[in-house]
Short mmCIF file of C-alpha atoms and ligand atoms in Angstrom, two decimals:
data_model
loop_
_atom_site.label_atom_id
_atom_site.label_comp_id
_atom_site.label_asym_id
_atom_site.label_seq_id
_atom_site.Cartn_x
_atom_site.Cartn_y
_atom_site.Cartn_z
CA UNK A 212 -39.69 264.47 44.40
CA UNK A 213 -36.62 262.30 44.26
CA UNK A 214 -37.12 258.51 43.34
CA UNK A 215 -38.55 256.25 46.02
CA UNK A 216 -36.89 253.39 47.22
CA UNK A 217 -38.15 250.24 45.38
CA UNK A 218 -39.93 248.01 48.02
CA UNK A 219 -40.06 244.55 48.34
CA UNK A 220 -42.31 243.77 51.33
CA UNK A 221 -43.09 244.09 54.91
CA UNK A 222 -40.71 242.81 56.65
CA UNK A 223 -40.98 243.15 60.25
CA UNK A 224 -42.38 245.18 63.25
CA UNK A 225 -40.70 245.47 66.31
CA UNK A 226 -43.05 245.94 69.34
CA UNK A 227 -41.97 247.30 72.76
CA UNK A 228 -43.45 244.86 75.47
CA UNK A 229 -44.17 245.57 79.33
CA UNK A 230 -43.49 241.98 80.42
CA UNK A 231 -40.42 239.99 78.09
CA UNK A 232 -41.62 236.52 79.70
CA UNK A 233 -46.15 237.22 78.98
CA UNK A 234 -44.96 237.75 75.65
CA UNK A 235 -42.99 235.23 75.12
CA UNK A 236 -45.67 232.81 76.19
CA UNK A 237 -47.97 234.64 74.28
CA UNK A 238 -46.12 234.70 70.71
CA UNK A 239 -43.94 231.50 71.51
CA UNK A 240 -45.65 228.91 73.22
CA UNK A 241 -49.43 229.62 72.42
CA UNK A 242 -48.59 231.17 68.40
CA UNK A 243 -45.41 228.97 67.63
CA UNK A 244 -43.26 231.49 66.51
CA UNK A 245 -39.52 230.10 66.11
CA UNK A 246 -36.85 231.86 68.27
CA UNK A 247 -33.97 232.75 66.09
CA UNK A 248 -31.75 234.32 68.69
CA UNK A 249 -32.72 235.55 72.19
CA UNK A 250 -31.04 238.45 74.47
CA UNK A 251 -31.79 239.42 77.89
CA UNK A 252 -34.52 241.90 76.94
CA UNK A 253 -35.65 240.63 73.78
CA UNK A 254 -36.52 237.97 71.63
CA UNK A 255 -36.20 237.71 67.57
CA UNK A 256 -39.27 236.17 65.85
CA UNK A 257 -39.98 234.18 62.39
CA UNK A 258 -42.15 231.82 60.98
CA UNK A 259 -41.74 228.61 59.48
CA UNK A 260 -41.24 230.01 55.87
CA UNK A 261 -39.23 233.14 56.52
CA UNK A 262 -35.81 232.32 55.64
CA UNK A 263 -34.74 235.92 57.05
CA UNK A 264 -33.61 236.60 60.43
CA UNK A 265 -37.07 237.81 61.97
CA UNK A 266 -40.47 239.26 61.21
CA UNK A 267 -40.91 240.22 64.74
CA UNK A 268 -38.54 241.72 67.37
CA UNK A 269 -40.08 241.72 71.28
CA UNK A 270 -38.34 243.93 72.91
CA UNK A 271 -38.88 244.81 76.39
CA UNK A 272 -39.98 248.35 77.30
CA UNK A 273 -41.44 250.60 79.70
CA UNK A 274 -44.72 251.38 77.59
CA UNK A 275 -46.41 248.76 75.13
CA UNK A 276 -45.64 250.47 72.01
CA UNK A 277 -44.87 249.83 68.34
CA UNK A 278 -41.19 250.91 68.07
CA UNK A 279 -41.32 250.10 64.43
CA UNK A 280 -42.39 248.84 61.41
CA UNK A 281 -39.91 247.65 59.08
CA UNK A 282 -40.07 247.26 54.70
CA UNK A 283 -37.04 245.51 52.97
CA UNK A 284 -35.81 247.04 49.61
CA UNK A 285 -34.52 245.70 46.92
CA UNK A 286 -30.63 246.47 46.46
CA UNK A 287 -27.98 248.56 49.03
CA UNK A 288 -28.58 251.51 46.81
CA UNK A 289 -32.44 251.40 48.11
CA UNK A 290 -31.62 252.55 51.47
CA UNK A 291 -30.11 255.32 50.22
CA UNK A 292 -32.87 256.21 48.42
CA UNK A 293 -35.58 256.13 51.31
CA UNK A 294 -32.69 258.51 52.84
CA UNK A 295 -33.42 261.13 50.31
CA UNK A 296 -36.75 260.49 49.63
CA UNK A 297 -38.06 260.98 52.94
CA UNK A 298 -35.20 263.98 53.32
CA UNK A 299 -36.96 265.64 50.30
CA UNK A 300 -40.58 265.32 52.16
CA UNK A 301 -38.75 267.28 55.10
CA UNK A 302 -39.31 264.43 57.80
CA UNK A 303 -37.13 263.24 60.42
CA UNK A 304 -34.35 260.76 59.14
CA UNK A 305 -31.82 258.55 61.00
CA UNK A 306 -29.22 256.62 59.47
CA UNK A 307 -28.82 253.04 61.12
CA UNK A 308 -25.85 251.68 60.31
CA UNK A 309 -24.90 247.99 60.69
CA UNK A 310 -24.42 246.50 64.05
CA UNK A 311 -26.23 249.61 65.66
CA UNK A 312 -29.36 248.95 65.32
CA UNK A 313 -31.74 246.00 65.33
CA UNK A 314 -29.91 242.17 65.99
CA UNK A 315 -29.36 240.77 62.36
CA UNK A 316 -30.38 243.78 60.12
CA UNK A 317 -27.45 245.25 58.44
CA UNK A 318 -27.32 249.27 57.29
CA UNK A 319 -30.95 250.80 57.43
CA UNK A 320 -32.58 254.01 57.11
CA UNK A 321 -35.52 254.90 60.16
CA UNK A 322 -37.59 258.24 59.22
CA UNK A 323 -40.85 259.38 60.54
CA UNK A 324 -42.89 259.00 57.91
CA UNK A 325 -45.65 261.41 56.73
CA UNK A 326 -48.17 259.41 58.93
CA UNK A 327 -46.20 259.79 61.89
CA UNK A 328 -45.22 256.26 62.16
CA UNK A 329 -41.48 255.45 62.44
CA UNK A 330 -40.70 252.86 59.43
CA UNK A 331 -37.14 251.41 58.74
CA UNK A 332 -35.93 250.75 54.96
CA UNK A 333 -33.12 247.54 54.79
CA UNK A 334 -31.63 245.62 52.88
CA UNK A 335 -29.64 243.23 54.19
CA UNK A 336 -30.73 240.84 56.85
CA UNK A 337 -28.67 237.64 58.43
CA UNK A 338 -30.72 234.27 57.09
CA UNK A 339 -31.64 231.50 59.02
CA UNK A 340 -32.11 227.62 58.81
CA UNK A 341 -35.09 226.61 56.40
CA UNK A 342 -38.15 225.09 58.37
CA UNK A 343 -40.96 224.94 55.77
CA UNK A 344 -40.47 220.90 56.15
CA UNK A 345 -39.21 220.84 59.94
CA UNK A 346 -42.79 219.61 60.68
CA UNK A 347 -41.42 218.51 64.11
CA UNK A 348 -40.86 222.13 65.22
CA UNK A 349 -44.02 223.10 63.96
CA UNK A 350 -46.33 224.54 66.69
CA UNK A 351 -49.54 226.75 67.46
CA UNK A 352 -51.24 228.77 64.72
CA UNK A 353 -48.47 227.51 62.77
CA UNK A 354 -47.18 231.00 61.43
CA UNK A 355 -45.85 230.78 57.95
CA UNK A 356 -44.84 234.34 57.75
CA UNK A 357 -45.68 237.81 58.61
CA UNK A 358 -48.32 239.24 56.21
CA UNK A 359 -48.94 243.28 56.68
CA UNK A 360 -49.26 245.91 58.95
CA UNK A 361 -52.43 247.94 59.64
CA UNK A 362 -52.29 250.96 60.71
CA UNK A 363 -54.72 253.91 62.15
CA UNK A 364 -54.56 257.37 60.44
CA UNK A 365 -56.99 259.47 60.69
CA UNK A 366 -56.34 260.99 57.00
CA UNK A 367 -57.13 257.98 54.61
CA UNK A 368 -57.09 259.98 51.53
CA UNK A 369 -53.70 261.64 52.36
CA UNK A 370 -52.01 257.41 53.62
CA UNK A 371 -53.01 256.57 50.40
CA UNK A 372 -51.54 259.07 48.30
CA UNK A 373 -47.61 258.25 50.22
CA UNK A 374 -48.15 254.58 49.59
CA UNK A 375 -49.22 255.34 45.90
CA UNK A 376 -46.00 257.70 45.72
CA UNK A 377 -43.67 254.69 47.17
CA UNK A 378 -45.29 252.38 44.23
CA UNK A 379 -47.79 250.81 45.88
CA UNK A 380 -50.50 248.93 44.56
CA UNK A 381 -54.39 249.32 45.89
CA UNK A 382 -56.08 246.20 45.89
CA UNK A 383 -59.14 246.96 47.56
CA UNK A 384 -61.03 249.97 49.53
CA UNK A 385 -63.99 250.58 51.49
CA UNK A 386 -65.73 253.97 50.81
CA UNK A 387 -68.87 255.56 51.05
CA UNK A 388 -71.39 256.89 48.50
CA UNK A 389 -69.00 260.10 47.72
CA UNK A 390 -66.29 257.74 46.90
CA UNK A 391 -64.97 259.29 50.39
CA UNK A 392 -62.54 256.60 51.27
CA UNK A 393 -62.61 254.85 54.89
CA UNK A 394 -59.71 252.55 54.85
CA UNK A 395 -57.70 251.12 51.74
CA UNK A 396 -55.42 247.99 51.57
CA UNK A 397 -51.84 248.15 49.38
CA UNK A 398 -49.29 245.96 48.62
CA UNK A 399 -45.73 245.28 46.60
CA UNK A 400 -45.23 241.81 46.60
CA UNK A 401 -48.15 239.92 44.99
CA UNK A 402 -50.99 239.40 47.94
CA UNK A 403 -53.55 241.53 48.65
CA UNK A 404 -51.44 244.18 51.16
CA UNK A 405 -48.50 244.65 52.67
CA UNK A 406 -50.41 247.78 54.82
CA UNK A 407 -53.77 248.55 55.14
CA UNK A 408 -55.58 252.20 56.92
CA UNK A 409 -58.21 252.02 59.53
CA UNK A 410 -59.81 255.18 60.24
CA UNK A 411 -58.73 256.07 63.62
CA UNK A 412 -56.77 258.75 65.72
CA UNK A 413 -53.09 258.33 64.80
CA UNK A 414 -50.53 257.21 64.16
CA UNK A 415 -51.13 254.34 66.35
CA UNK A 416 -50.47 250.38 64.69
CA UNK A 417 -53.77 248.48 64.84
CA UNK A 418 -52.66 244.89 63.87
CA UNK A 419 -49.90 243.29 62.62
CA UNK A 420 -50.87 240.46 59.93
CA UNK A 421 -49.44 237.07 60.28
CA UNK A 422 -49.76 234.36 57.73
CA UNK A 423 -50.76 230.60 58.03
CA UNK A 424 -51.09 227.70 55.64
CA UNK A 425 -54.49 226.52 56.85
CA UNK A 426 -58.04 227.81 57.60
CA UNK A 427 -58.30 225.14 60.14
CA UNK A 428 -54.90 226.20 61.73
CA UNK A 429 -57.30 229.89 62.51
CA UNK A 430 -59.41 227.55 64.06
CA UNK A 431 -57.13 225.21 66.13
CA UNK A 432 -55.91 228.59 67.28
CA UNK A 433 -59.08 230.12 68.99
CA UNK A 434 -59.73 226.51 70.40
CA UNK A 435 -56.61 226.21 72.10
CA UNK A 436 -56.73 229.64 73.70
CA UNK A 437 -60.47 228.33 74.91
CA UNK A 438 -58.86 225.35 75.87
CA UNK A 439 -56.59 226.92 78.70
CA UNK A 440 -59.37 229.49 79.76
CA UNK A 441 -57.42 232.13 77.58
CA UNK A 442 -60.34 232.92 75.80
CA UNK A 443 -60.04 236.66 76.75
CA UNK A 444 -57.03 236.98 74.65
CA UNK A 445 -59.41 236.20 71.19
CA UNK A 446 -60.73 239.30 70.52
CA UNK A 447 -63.05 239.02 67.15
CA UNK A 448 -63.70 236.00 64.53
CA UNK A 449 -62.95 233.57 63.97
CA UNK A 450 -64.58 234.65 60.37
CA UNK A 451 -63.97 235.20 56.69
CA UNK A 452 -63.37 238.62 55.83
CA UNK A 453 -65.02 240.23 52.43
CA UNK A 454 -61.78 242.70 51.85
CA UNK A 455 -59.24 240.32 50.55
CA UNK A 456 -61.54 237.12 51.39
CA UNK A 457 -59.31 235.94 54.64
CA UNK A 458 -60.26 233.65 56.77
CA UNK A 459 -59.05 235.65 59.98
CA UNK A 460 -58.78 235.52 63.70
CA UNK A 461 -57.56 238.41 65.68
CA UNK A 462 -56.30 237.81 68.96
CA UNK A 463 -54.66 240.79 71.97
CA UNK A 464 -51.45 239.76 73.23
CA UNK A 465 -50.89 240.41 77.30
CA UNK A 466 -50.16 243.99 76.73
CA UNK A 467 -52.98 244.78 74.20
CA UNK A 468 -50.94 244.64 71.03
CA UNK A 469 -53.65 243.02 68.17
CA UNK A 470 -52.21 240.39 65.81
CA UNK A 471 -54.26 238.86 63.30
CA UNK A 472 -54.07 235.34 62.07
CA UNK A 473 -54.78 235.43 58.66
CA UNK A 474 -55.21 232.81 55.48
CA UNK A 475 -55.88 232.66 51.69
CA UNK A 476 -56.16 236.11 49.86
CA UNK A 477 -55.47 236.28 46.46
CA UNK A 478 -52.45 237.40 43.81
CA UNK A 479 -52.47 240.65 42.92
CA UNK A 480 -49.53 240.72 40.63
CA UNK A 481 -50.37 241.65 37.03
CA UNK A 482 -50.05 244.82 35.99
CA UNK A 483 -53.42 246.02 35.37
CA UNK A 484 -54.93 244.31 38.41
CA UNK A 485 -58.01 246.23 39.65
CA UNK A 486 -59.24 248.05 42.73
CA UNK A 487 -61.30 246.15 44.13
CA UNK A 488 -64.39 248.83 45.79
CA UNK A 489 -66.49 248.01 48.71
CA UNK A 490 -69.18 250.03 49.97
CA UNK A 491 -69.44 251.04 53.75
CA UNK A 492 -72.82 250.24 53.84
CA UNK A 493 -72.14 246.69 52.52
CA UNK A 494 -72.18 244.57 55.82
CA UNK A 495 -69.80 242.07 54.41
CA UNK A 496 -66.78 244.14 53.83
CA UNK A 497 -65.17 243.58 57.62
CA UNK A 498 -66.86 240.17 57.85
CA UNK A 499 -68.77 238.51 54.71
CA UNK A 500 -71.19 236.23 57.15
CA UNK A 501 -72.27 239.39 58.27
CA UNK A 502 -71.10 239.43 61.98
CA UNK A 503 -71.23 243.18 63.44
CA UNK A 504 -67.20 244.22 64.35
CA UNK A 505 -67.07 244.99 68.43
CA UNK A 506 -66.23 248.32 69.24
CA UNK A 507 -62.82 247.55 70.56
CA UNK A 508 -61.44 246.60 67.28
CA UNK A 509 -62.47 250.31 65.84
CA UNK A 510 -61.37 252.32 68.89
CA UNK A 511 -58.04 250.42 70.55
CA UNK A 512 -54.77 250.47 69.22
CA UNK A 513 -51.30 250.78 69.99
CA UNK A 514 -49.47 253.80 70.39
CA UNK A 515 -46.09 254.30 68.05
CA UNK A 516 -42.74 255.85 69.29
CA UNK A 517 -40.65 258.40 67.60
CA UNK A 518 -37.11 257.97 66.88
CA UNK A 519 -36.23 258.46 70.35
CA UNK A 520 -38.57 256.45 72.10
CA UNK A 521 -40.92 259.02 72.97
CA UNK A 522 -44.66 258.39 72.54
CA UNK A 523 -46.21 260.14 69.41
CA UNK A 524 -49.40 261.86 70.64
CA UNK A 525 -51.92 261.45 68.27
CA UNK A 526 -54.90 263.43 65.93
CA UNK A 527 -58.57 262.20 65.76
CA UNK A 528 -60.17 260.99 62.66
CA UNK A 529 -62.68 263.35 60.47
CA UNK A 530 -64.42 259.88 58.94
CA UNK A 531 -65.49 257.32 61.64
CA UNK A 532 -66.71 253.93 59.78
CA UNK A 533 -67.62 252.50 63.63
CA UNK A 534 -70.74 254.92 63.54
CA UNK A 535 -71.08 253.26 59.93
CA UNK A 536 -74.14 251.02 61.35
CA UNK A 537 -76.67 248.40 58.80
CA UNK A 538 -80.05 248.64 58.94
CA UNK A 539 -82.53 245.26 58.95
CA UNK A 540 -82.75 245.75 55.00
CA UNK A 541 -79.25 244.91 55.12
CA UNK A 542 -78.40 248.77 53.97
CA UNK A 543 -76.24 250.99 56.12
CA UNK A 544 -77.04 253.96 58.72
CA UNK A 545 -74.94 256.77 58.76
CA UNK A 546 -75.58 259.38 62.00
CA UNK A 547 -78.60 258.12 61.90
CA UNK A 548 -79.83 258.54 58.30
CA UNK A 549 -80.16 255.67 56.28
CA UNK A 550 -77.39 255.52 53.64
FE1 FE2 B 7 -55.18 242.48 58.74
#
């Protein structure tokens, strides 16, 4: 296996959208995301302490669809790297060169990656105008920054092992009493993940992750939705998770894409930090209050194009952590049996 590409972070997803102008409401005016540059059938995304171009392209479409998700590397040479990398695993690759592909990214890489989802490798990315202090621009859930992706796969065991062979770190897991694992959560830079699995069929994106300052700013979000009778679009939480201890909302945008406000993990940078290992049956690992997850979060997601646009069909999951249910003892139910 040739050497992987050295990864800094996620970087940014670019969603296909049915309706430019609902989504623009949605992710401008009710999230606050800034608008770094604008086009007739798309809109370029950051938050207030992304000093790159974007961490989320809109782009308008005739199916709501993830067209991509996006990790920056460290050096030129990187992107050549992913090339042969994902050459040597036999899977589709595309060279992107600068100016040809996504507003403000310069040359990339886009493959299919074992998972099925299309990911793009980069390096170089226009910057934009520092706004960590422009309070006056400030707006909505007050995005800081784009946090993770997380994705459904039905094979959780096999995800795992290509983000452990592209250097990723595992900070925490759920699994069951084989040590069967049901969804995992991995990272470069220093937080808890940059993607996390949830069993599911696949490849389909389930959320994308988006960073604020302020537990109170996950709060100010849900009210405000309630506020205008857009209550609909809140889908679960508010809450505080038990994997990686976030205080999280997750909200559906006006096509059904999921994002998730999220706030305060933890650093994960030293060398021998541990795996953190939750049980299935534990009740706190999707919400540590103890508040049951509604079945739409398990079962909806969003579908992911190919290279060419074309909808990837998808393959069913073996382990199902939905029928994962907790008795009144607090203990879990599996088909049934108590666990
Ligand atoms: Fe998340």
């Amino acid at each position: 296996m040739s050497t992987p590409p050295d990864v800094i972070r996620s970087a940014y997803a670019q969603l296909a959208v049915t309706d430019l102008a609902a989504a623009r409401w949605f992710w401008v005016d009710m999230l606050g995301l800034h608008v770094q540059h604008a086009e007739a059938d798309a809109l370029y995304l950051r938050g207030t302490d992304e000093l790159t171009h974007h961490s989320l392209v809109l782009r308008a479409g005739p199916v709501a669809a993830l067209d991509h998700i996006a990790y920056r590397v460290r050096a030129p040479e990187d992107v050549e790297r992913a090339e042969r990398f994902f050459a040597g695993l036999g899977r589709p690759v595309r060279r992107v060169p600068a100016g040809t592909g996504t507003h403000g990214v310069g040359d990339a890489v886009r493959v299919v990656d074992p998972l099925g989802f299309t990911v793009e490798f980069f390096h170089g990315i226009a910057r934009g105008e520092r706004l960590i202090q422009r309070y006056d621009l400030h707006r909505g859930a007050r995005i800081a920054r784009l946090d993770h992706f997380n994705v459904c796969t039905p094979d959780i065991p096999a995800a795992y092992a290509h983000y452990r062979s592209l250097g990723f770190g595992c900070s925490e897991t759920i699994e069951g009493d084989e040590h069967e694992l049901y969804a995992a959560w991995m990272y470069r830079k220093q937080t808890v993940h940059d993607v996390a699995f949830t069993g599911g069929a696949g490849p389909r994106l389930h959320h994308i992750g988006m960073a604020t300052h302020e537990s109170h700013q996950v709060l100010h979000t849900a009210d405000v939705f309630g506020s205008l009778g857009k209550q609909h679009h809140i889908e679960r939480g508010p809450g505080r998770h038990g994997v990686s201890n976030a205080f999280y909302v997750y909200l559906r945008d006006p096509d059904g894409h999921r994002v998730e406000i999220y706030t305060s993990d933890y650093y994960t940078g030293d060398p021998d930090h541990e795996t953190f290992r939750w049980n299935v049956h534990d009740d706190r690992r999707r919400d540590f209050w103890g508040n049951a997850v509604i079945e739409s979060w398990y079962k909806e997601a969003s579908p992911v194009l190919d290279l060419d646009g074309a909808v990837q069909p998808v393959s069913e999951s073996v382990l199902d952590e939905s029928s994962v249910r907790v008795g009144a003892d607090g203990l879990g139910i599996v088909d049934g049996t108590k666990g």
